[in-house]
PDB file of C-alpha atoms in Angstrom:
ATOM      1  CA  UNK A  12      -5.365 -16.730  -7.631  1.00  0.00           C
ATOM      2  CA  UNK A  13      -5.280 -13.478  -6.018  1.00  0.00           C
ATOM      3  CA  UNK A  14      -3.114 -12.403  -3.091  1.00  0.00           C
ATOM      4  CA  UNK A  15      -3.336 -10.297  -0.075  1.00  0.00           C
ATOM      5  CA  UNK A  16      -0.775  -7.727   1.424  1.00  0.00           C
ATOM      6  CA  UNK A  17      -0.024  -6.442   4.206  1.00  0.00           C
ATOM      7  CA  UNK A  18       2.547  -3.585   4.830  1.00  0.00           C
ATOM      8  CA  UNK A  19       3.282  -1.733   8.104  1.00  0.00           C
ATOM      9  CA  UNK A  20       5.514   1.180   7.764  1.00  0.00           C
ATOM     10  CA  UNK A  21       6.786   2.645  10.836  1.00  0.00           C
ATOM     11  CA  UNK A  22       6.950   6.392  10.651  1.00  0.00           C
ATOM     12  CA  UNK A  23       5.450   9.972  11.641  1.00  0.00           C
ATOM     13  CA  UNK A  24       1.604   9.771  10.645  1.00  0.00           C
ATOM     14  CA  UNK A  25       1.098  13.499  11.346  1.00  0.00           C
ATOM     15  CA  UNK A  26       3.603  13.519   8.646  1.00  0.00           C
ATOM     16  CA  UNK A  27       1.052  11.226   6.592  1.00  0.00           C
ATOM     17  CA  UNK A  28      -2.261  12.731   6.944  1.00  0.00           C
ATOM     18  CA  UNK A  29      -0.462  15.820   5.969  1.00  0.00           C
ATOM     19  CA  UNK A  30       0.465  14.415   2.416  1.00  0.00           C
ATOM     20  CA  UNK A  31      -3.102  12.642   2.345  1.00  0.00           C
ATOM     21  CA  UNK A  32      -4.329  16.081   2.736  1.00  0.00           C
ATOM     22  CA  UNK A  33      -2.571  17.785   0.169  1.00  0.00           C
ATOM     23  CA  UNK A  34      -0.998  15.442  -2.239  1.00  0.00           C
ATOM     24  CA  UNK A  35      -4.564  13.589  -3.702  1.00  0.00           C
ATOM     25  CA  UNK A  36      -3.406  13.906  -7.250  1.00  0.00           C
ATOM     26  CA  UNK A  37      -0.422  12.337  -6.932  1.00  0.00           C
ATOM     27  CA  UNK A  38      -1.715   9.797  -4.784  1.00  0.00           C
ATOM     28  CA  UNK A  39      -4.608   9.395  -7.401  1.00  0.00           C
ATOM     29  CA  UNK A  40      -1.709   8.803 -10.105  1.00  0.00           C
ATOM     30  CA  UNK A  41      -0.207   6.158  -8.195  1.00  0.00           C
ATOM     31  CA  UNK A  42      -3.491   4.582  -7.567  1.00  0.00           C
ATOM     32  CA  UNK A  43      -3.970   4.205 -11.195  1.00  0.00           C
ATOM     33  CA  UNK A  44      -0.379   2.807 -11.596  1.00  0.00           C
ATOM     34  CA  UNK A  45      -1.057   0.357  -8.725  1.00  0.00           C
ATOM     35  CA  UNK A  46      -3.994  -1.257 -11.063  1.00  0.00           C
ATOM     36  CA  UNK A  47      -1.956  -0.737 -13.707  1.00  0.00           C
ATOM     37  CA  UNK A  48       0.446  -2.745 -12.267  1.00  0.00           C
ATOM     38  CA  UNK A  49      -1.944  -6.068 -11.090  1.00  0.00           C
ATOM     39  CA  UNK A  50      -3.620  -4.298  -7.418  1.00  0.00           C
ATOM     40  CA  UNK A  51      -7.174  -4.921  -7.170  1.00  0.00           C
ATOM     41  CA  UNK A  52      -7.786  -3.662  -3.983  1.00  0.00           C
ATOM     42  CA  UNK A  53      -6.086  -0.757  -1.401  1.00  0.00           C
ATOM     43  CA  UNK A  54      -6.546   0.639   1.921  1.00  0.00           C
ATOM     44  CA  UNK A  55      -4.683   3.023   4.226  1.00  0.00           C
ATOM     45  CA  UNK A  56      -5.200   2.632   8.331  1.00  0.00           C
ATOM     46  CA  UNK A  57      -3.064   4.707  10.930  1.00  0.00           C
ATOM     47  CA  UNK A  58      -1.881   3.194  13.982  1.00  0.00           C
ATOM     48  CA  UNK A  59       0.333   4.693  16.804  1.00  0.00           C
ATOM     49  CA  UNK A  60       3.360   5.180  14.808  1.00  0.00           C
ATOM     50  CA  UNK A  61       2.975   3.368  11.896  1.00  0.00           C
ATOM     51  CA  UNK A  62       0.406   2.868   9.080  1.00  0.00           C
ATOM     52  CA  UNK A  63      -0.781  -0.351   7.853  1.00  0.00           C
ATOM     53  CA  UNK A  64      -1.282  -0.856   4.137  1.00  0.00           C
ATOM     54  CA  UNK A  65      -3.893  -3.427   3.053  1.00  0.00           C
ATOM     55  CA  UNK A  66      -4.049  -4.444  -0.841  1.00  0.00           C
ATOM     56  CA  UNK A  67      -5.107  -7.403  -2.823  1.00  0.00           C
ATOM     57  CA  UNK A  68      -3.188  -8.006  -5.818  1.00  0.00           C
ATOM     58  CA  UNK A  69      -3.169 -10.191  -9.039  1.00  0.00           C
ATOM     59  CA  UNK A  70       0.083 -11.550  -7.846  1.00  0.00           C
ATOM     60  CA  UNK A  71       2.829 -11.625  -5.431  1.00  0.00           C
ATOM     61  CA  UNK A  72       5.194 -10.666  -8.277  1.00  0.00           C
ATOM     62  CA  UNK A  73       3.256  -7.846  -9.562  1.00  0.00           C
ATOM     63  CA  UNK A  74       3.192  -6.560  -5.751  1.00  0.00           C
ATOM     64  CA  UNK A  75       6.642  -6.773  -5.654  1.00  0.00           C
ATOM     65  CA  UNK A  76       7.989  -4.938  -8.490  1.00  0.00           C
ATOM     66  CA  UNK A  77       5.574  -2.068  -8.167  1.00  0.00           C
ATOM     67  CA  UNK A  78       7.050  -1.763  -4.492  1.00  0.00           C
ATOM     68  CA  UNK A  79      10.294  -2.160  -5.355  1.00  0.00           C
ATOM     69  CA  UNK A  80      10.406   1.172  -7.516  1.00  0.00           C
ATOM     70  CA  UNK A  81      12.578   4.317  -6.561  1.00  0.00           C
ATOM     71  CA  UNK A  82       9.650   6.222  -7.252  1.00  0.00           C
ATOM     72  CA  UNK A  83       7.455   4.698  -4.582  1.00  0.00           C
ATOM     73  CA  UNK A  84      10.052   3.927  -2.359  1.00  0.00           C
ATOM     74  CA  UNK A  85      10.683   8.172  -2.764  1.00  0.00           C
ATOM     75  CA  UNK A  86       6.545   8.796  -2.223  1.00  0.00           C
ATOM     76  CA  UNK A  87       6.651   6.327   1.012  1.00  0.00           C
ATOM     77  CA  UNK A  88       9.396   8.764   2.512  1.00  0.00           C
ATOM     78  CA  UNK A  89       7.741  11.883   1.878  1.00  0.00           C
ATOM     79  CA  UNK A  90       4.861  10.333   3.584  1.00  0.00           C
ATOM     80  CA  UNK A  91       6.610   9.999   6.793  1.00  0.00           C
ATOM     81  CA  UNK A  92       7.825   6.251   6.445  1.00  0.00           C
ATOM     82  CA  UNK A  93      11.003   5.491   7.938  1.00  0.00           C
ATOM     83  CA  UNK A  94      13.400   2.088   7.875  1.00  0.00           C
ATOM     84  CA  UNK A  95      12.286  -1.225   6.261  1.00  0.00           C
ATOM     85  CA  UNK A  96       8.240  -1.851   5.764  1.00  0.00           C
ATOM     86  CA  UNK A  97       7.476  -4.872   7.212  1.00  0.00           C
ATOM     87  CA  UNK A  98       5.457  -6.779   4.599  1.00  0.00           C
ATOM     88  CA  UNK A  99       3.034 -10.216   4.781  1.00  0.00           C
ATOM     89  CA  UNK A 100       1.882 -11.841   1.305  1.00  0.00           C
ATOM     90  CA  UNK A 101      -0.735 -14.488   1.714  1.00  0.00           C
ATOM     91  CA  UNK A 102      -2.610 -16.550  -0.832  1.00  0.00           C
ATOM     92  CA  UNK A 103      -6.805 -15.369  -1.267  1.00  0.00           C
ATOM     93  CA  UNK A 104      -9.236 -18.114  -0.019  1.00  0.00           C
ATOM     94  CA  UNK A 105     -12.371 -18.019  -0.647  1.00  0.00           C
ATOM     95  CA  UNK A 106     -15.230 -18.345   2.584  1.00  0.00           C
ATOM     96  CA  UNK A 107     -18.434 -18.538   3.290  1.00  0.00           C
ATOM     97  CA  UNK A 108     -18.776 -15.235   5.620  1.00  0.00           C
ATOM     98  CA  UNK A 109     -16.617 -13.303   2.927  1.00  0.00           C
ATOM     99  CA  UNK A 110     -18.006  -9.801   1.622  1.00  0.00           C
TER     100      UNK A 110
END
C-alpha cells in the first residue's frame, strides 16, 4: 500500500519560482530519480512563505531515504528552503469520490 506526503518547507518562494524557472533540467533529473526511487506521484504549491510538497510514494521508507540525501537536501536550499521541512506520511485509502 501506497503512501502520501506532505512536506512544507519554509523559505523565500521568489527564491523558488526563480529556480523553477531556470533550473527544469535538473529538476527533470530529480524527477526521474524520485520514480526511480518508489514516488508515484508529485506536486509543488506556494504559500506565503513556504511551499508545500505533495507526493505519493511506494513507501514511507523509499520517501525517506530519497529525502534524506545531501544531494536533495543541497537542491532544497538552492531553492530557497530554510530550517527543518515539516513532513506528514499517511497511509493511501481508497474512496468512493477519489479521482
Amino acid at each position: 500500500m501506497s503512501v502520501l506526503v506532505t512536506m512544507r518547507v519554509k523559505g523565500d518562494t521568489d527564491q523558488f519560482r526563480r529556480f523553477i524557472a531556470t533550473e527544469g533540467d535538473r529538476l527533470r533529473e530529480l524527477g526521474q530519480l524520485s520514480r526511480d526511487s518508489g514516488c508515484i506521484h508529485h506536486r509543488f504549491g506556494v504559500g506565503d512563505g513556504f511551499v508545500v510538497v505533495v507526493d505519493e510514494w511506494d513507501t514511507a521508507e523509499s520517501f525517506q531515504r530519497f529525502i534524506s540525501s545531501d544531494r536533495l537536501v543541497a537542491v532544497i536550499g538552492e531553492m530557497g528552503g530554510q530550517g527543518e521541512p515539516e513532513v506528514h506520511i499517511s497511509e493511501t485509502v481508497d474512496s468512493p469520490d477519489q479521482f
